PDB file of C-alpha atoms and ligand atoms in Angstrom:
ATOM      1  CA  MET A   1       0.221   0.098   0.027  1.00 47.00           C
ATOM      2  CA  ASP A   2       2.821   2.361   0.897  1.00 56.00           C
ATOM      3  CA  CYS A   3       4.357   1.530  -2.224  1.00 53.00           C
ATOM      4  CA  LEU A   4       1.192   2.330  -4.366  1.00 55.00           C
ATOM      5  CA  LEU A   5       0.794   5.673  -2.509  1.00 56.00           C
ATOM      6  CA  ARG A   6       4.521   6.656  -3.267  1.00 56.00           C
ATOM      7  CA  LYS A   7       4.029   5.820  -6.999  1.00 55.00           C
ATOM      8  CA  GLU A   8       0.671   7.662  -7.019  1.00 54.00           C
ATOM      9  CA  ARG A   9       2.448  10.738  -5.302  1.00 52.00           C
ATOM     10  CA  GLU A  10       5.441  10.617  -7.701  1.00 51.00           C
ATOM     11  CA  ARG A  11       2.922  10.595 -10.748  1.00 52.00           C
ATOM     12  CA  THR A  12       1.211  13.390  -9.087  1.00 45.00           C
ATOM     13  CA  LEU A  13       4.312  15.567  -8.552  1.00 47.00           C
ATOM     14  CA  SER A  14       5.586  14.914 -12.063  1.00 47.00           C
ATOM     15  CA  GLY A  15       2.297  15.133 -13.810  1.00 45.00           C
ATOM     16  CA  GLN A  16       2.809  11.880 -15.596  1.00 53.00           C
ATOM     17  CA  SER A  17       4.650   8.373 -14.814  1.00 64.00           C
ATOM     18  CA  ASN A  18       8.230   8.784 -14.158  1.00 81.00           C
ATOM     19  CA  THR A  19      10.268   8.734 -17.614  1.00 96.00           C
ATOM     20  CA  LYS A  20      13.858   8.874 -16.422  1.00 98.00           C
ATOM     21  CA  THR A  21      15.921   6.519 -14.175  1.00 98.00           C
ATOM     22  CA  PHE A  22      19.539   6.194 -13.042  1.00 98.00           C
ATOM     23  CA  ALA A  23      21.664   3.025 -13.569  1.00 98.00           C
ATOM     24  CA  PHE A  24      25.299   2.047 -13.881  1.00 99.00           C
ATOM     25  CA  LEU A  25      27.118  -1.054 -15.141  1.00 98.00           C
ATOM     26  CA  LYS A  26      29.360  -2.425 -12.377  1.00 98.00           C
ATOM     27  CA  PRO A  27      32.848  -2.879 -13.099  1.00 98.00           C
ATOM     28  CA  GLU A  28      32.305  -6.611 -13.838  1.00 97.00           C
ATOM     29  CA  ALA A  29      30.473  -5.736 -16.906  1.00 98.00           C
ATOM     30  CA  LEU A  30      33.600  -4.206 -18.503  1.00 98.00           C
ATOM     31  CA  GLN A  31      35.798  -6.772 -16.997  1.00 97.00           C
ATOM     32  CA  SER A  32      33.678  -9.511 -18.770  1.00 97.00           C
ATOM     33  CA  LYS A  33      33.153  -7.521 -21.797  1.00 98.00           C
ATOM     34  CA  VAL A  34      29.271  -7.480 -21.767  1.00 98.00           C
ATOM     35  CA  ALA A  35      28.729  -3.666 -21.350  1.00 98.00           C
ATOM     36  CA  GLY A  36      28.061  -3.698 -25.121  1.00 98.00           C
ATOM     37  CA  GLU A  37      25.331  -6.242 -24.615  1.00 98.00           C
ATOM     38  CA  VAL A  38      23.692  -4.899 -21.736  1.00 98.00           C
ATOM     39  CA  LEU A  39      23.508  -1.543 -23.327  1.00 98.00           C
ATOM     40  CA  SER A  40      22.133  -3.150 -26.596  1.00 98.00           C
ATOM     41  CA  ARG A  41      19.310  -4.826 -24.525  1.00 98.00           C
ATOM     42  CA  LEU A  42      18.471  -1.541 -22.807  1.00 98.00           C
ATOM     43  CA  GLU A  43      18.088  -0.056 -26.206  1.00 98.00           C
ATOM     44  CA  LYS A  44      16.319  -2.800 -27.624  1.00 98.00           C
ATOM     45  CA  LYS A  45      13.828  -2.676 -24.786  1.00 98.00           C
ATOM     46  CA  GLY A  46      12.999   0.996 -25.973  1.00 98.00           C
ATOM     47  CA  PHE A  47      14.887   3.166 -23.612  1.00 98.00           C
ATOM     48  CA  SER A  48      16.664   6.255 -24.824  1.00 98.00           C
ATOM     49  CA  ILE A  49      20.297   6.818 -23.377  1.00 98.00           C
ATOM     50  CA  LYS A  50      20.078  10.433 -22.287  1.00 97.00           C
ATOM     51  CA  GLN A  51      23.423  10.548 -20.405  1.00 98.00           C
ATOM     52  CA  LEU A  52      26.251   8.036 -20.683  1.00 98.00           C
ATOM     53  CA  ARG A  53      29.872   8.276 -19.106  1.00 98.00           C
ATOM     54  CA  LEU A  54      32.830   6.049 -17.972  1.00 98.00           C
ATOM     55  CA  HIS A  55      33.690   6.870 -14.480  1.00 98.00           C
ATOM     56  CA  ASN A  56      35.873   5.787 -11.683  1.00 98.00           C
ATOM     57  CA  ILE A  57      33.662   5.726  -8.494  1.00 98.00           C
ATOM     58  CA  SER A  58      35.405   6.939  -5.676  1.00 98.00           C
ATOM     59  CA  ARG A  59      35.047   5.329  -1.952  1.00 98.00           C
ATOM     60  CA  LYS A  60      33.037   8.522  -0.773  1.00 98.00           C
ATOM     61  CA  GLU A  61      30.688   8.187  -3.838  1.00 98.00           C
ATOM     62  CA  ALA A  62      30.275   4.787  -3.406  1.00 98.00           C
ATOM     63  CA  GLU A  63      29.490   5.130   0.505  1.00 98.00           C
ATOM     64  CA  THR A  64      27.000   7.923  -0.413  1.00 98.00           C
ATOM     65  CA  LEU A  65      25.432   5.923  -3.006  1.00 98.00           C
ATOM     66  CA  TYR A  66      24.889   2.890  -0.799  1.00 98.00           C
ATOM     67  CA  THR A  67      24.495   4.644   2.482  1.00 97.00           C
ATOM     68  CA  VAL A  68      21.178   2.750   3.311  1.00 97.00           C
ATOM     69  CA  HIS A  69      23.292  -0.555   3.329  1.00 98.00           C
ATOM     70  CA  LYS A  70      25.959   0.923   5.690  1.00 97.00           C
ATOM     71  CA  GLY A  71      26.582  -1.412   8.389  1.00 97.00           C
ATOM     72  CA  LYS A  72      25.249  -4.521   6.671  1.00 98.00           C
ATOM     73  CA  PRO A  73      27.797  -7.526   6.224  1.00 98.00           C
ATOM     74  CA  PHE A  74      28.043  -6.969   2.472  1.00 98.00           C
ATOM     75  CA  PHE A  75      28.797  -3.355   2.489  1.00 98.00           C
ATOM     76  CA  GLN A  76      32.559  -3.383   2.353  1.00 98.00           C
ATOM     77  CA  GLU A  77      32.609  -5.952  -0.456  1.00 98.00           C
ATOM     78  CA  LEU A  78      30.144  -3.827  -2.544  1.00 98.00           C
ATOM     79  CA  VAL A  79      32.254  -0.753  -2.014  1.00 98.00           C
ATOM     80  CA  ASP A  80      35.299  -2.655  -2.864  1.00 98.00           C
ATOM     81  CA  HIS A  81      33.555  -3.950  -6.068  1.00 98.00           C
ATOM     82  CA  VAL A  82      32.048  -0.865  -7.513  1.00 98.00           C
ATOM     83  CA  THR A  83      35.332   0.949  -6.899  1.00 98.00           C
ATOM     84  CA  SER A  84      37.376  -1.800  -8.042  1.00 98.00           C
ATOM     85  CA  GLY A  85      37.318  -0.365 -12.067  1.00 98.00           C
ATOM     86  CA  PRO A  86      35.426   1.943 -14.433  1.00 98.00           C
ATOM     87  CA  VAL A  87      31.655   1.816 -14.420  1.00 98.00           C
ATOM     88  CA  VAL A  88      29.315   3.093 -17.022  1.00 98.00           C
ATOM     89  CA  LEU A  89      26.912   5.603 -15.530  1.00 98.00           C
ATOM     90  CA  MET A  90      23.592   6.478 -17.254  1.00 98.00           C
ATOM     91  CA  ILE A  91      20.343   8.318 -17.255  1.00 98.00           C
ATOM     92  CA  LEU A  92      17.935   6.413 -19.317  1.00 98.00           C
ATOM     93  CA  GLU A  93      14.376   7.553 -20.607  1.00 98.00           C
ATOM     94  CA  GLY A  94      11.454   5.552 -21.395  1.00 97.00           C
ATOM     95  CA  SER A  95       7.629   5.204 -20.133  1.00 96.00           C
ATOM     96  CA  ASN A  96       7.587   3.996 -16.513  1.00 97.00           C
ATOM     97  CA  ALA A  97      11.476   4.155 -16.812  1.00 98.00           C
ATOM     98  CA  VAL A  98      12.135   2.947 -12.823  1.00 98.00           C
ATOM     99  CA  ASP A  99       9.796  -0.031 -12.837  1.00 98.00           C
ATOM    100  CA  VAL A 100      10.505  -1.229 -16.198  1.00 98.00           C
ATOM    101  CA  LEU A 101      14.161  -1.223 -15.941  1.00 98.00           C
ATOM    102  CA  ARG A 102      14.134  -3.093 -12.594  1.00 98.00           C
ATOM    103  CA  ARG A 103      12.247  -5.861 -14.220  1.00 98.00           C
ATOM    104  CA  VAL A 104      14.594  -5.849 -17.241  1.00 98.00           C
ATOM    105  CA  VAL A 105      17.442  -6.142 -14.783  1.00 98.00           C
ATOM    106  CA  GLY A 106      15.879  -8.838 -12.570  1.00 98.00           C
ATOM    107  CA  ALA A 107      16.397  -9.926  -9.062  1.00 98.00           C
ATOM    108  CA  THR A 108      19.428  -8.566  -6.819  1.00 98.00           C
ATOM    109  CA  ASN A 109      20.659 -12.299  -6.512  1.00 98.00           C
ATOM    110  CA  PRO A 110      21.587 -13.295 -10.013  1.00 98.00           C
ATOM    111  CA  GLN A 111      21.279 -16.842  -8.678  1.00 98.00           C
ATOM    112  CA  THR A 112      17.441 -16.490  -8.459  1.00 98.00           C
ATOM    113  CA  ALA A 113      16.963 -13.940 -11.116  1.00 98.00           C
ATOM    114  CA  GLU A 114      14.508 -14.896 -14.123  1.00 98.00           C
ATOM    115  CA  PRO A 115      16.396 -16.197 -17.105  1.00 98.00           C
ATOM    116  CA  GLY A 116      15.643 -13.387 -19.663  1.00 98.00           C
ATOM    117  CA  THR A 117      16.659 -10.611 -17.350  1.00 98.00           C
ATOM    118  CA  ILE A 118      20.233  -9.079 -17.394  1.00 98.00           C
ATOM    119  CA  ARG A 119      21.397 -10.711 -14.102  1.00 98.00           C
ATOM    120  CA  GLY A 120      19.441 -14.051 -14.763  1.00 98.00           C
ATOM    121  CA  ASP A 121      21.430 -14.256 -18.012  1.00 98.00           C
ATOM    122  CA  LEU A 122      24.815 -12.598 -17.365  1.00 98.00           C
ATOM    123  CA  SER A 123      25.772 -13.047 -13.734  1.00 97.00           C
ATOM    124  CA  LEU A 124      26.136 -15.168 -10.861  1.00 97.00           C
ATOM    125  CA  SER A 125      27.474 -13.062  -8.161  1.00 97.00           C
ATOM    126  CA  ILE A 126      25.292 -11.039  -5.965  1.00 98.00           C
ATOM    127  CA  THR A 127      28.071  -8.226  -5.315  1.00 98.00           C
ATOM    128  CA  ALA A 128      29.052  -8.331  -8.941  1.00 98.00           C
ATOM    129  CA  ASN A 129      25.408  -8.597 -10.365  1.00 98.00           C
ATOM    130  CA  MET A 130      26.195  -6.521 -13.380  1.00 98.00           C
ATOM    131  CA  ILE A 131      24.097  -3.367 -13.185  1.00 98.00           C
ATOM    132  CA  HIS A 132      22.530  -1.181 -10.524  1.00 98.00           C
ATOM    133  CA  ALA A 133      19.222   0.272 -11.308  1.00 98.00           C
ATOM    134  CA  SER A 134      17.488   2.735  -8.954  1.00 98.00           C
ATOM    135  CA  ASP A 135      14.395   1.416  -7.101  1.00 97.00           C
ATOM    136  CA  SER A 136      12.225   4.518  -7.129  1.00 97.00           C
ATOM    137  CA  ALA A 137      11.955   7.832  -8.758  1.00 96.00           C
ATOM    138  CA  GLU A 138      13.084   9.580  -5.561  1.00 96.00           C
ATOM    139  CA  ASN A 139      16.134   7.552  -5.403  1.00 97.00           C
ATOM    140  CA  ALA A 140      16.866   7.941  -9.049  1.00 98.00           C
ATOM    141  CA  LYS A 141      17.058  11.543  -8.706  1.00 97.00           C
ATOM    142  CA  LYS A 142      19.248  11.427  -5.551  1.00 97.00           C
ATOM    143  CA  GLU A 143      21.424   9.018  -7.081  1.00 98.00           C
ATOM    144  CA  ALA A 144      21.843  10.532 -10.327  1.00 98.00           C
ATOM    145  CA  SER A 145      22.843  13.900  -8.493  1.00 97.00           C
ATOM    146  CA  ILE A 146      26.031  12.231  -6.981  1.00 98.00           C
ATOM    147  CA  PHE A 147      27.295  11.856 -10.671  1.00 98.00           C
ATOM    148  CA  PHE A 148      25.447  14.128 -13.129  1.00 97.00           C
ATOM    149  CA  HIS A 149      25.462  17.940 -11.810  1.00 93.00           C
ATOM    150  CA  ASP A 150      22.326  18.700 -13.899  1.00 92.00           C
ATOM    151  CA  GLY A 151      20.852  15.560 -12.243  1.00 89.00           C
ATOM    152  CA  ILE A 152      17.871  13.910 -14.063  1.00 91.00           C
TER     153      ILE A 152
HETATM  154  P1  LIG H 201      22.545  -2.962  -6.227  1.00 60.05           P
HETATM  155  O1  LIG H 201      21.420  -2.932  -7.187  1.00 60.05           O
HETATM  156  O2  LIG H 201      23.845  -2.370  -6.686  1.00 60.05           O
HETATM  157  O3  LIG H 201      22.113  -2.604  -5.027  1.00 60.05           O
HETATM  158  C1  LIG H 201      22.711  -2.753  -3.734  1.00 60.05           C
HETATM  159  C2  LIG H 201      23.633  -3.893  -3.841  1.00 60.05           C
HETATM  160  O4  LIG H 201      23.960  -4.413  -2.620  1.00 60.05           O
HETATM  161  C3  LIG H 201      22.876  -5.006  -4.670  1.00 60.05           C
HETATM  162  O5  LIG H 201      22.981  -4.457  -6.082  1.00 60.05           O
HETATM  163  C4  LIG H 201      24.028  -6.234  -4.406  1.00 60.05           C
HETATM  164  O6  LIG H 201      25.000  -6.007  -5.219  1.00 60.05           O
HETATM  165  C5  LIG H 201      24.434  -5.811  -2.986  1.00 60.05           C
HETATM  166  N1  LIG H 201      23.667  -6.581  -2.124  1.00 60.05           N
HETATM  167  C6  LIG H 201      22.305  -6.886  -1.853  1.00 60.05           C
HETATM  168  N2  LIG H 201      21.920  -7.494  -0.942  1.00 60.05           N
HETATM  169  C7  LIG H 201      23.075  -8.380  -0.652  1.00 60.05           C
HETATM  170  C8  LIG H 201      23.461  -9.395   0.156  1.00 60.05           C
HETATM  171  N3  LIG H 201      22.507 -10.020   0.753  1.00 60.05           N
HETATM  172  N4  LIG H 201      24.645  -9.843  -0.118  1.00 60.05           N
HETATM  173  C9  LIG H 201      25.423  -9.392  -0.542  1.00 60.05           C
HETATM  174  N5  LIG H 201      25.411  -8.352  -1.591  1.00 60.05           N
HETATM  175  C10 LIG H 201      24.124  -7.656  -1.485  1.00 60.05           C
END
């Protein structure tokens, strides 16, 4: 119910269903040379790439991005992974972008993510699970603002 109310509020505030979201390809995507395939899947689904940038995430940026996970047992490993090499930052546009992208990306744990999703098809590690996608329009704005001065 909270989720429905939040989505309705987001629709009211923006005047329409959210159309932009934030995502980044984790270092694993570049290391295993599937960055192109992931971007191709996103484009084929219908997303427009509005911003795209190769970036080395600093530990400070990673800790800000994942602040809600601070103190959890996987936090250090997660920060270590996303700072281990370049990532591909992006802002994507498409109808109902936040929810659609989360479905295309699949469940957090690639071992249980559905086949056909990015994580279900391309990864096995919960930490190096290929791609991060914001889980709400509010978080997409917050997360995008860490890396893109103009935000979403
Ligand atoms: P991401 O979409 O980047 O958002 C938070 C990340 O934390 C998530 O993908 C996983 O990589 C990681 N994560 C979440 N839950 C766990 C867990 N139980 N064990 C290890 N890593 C996790």
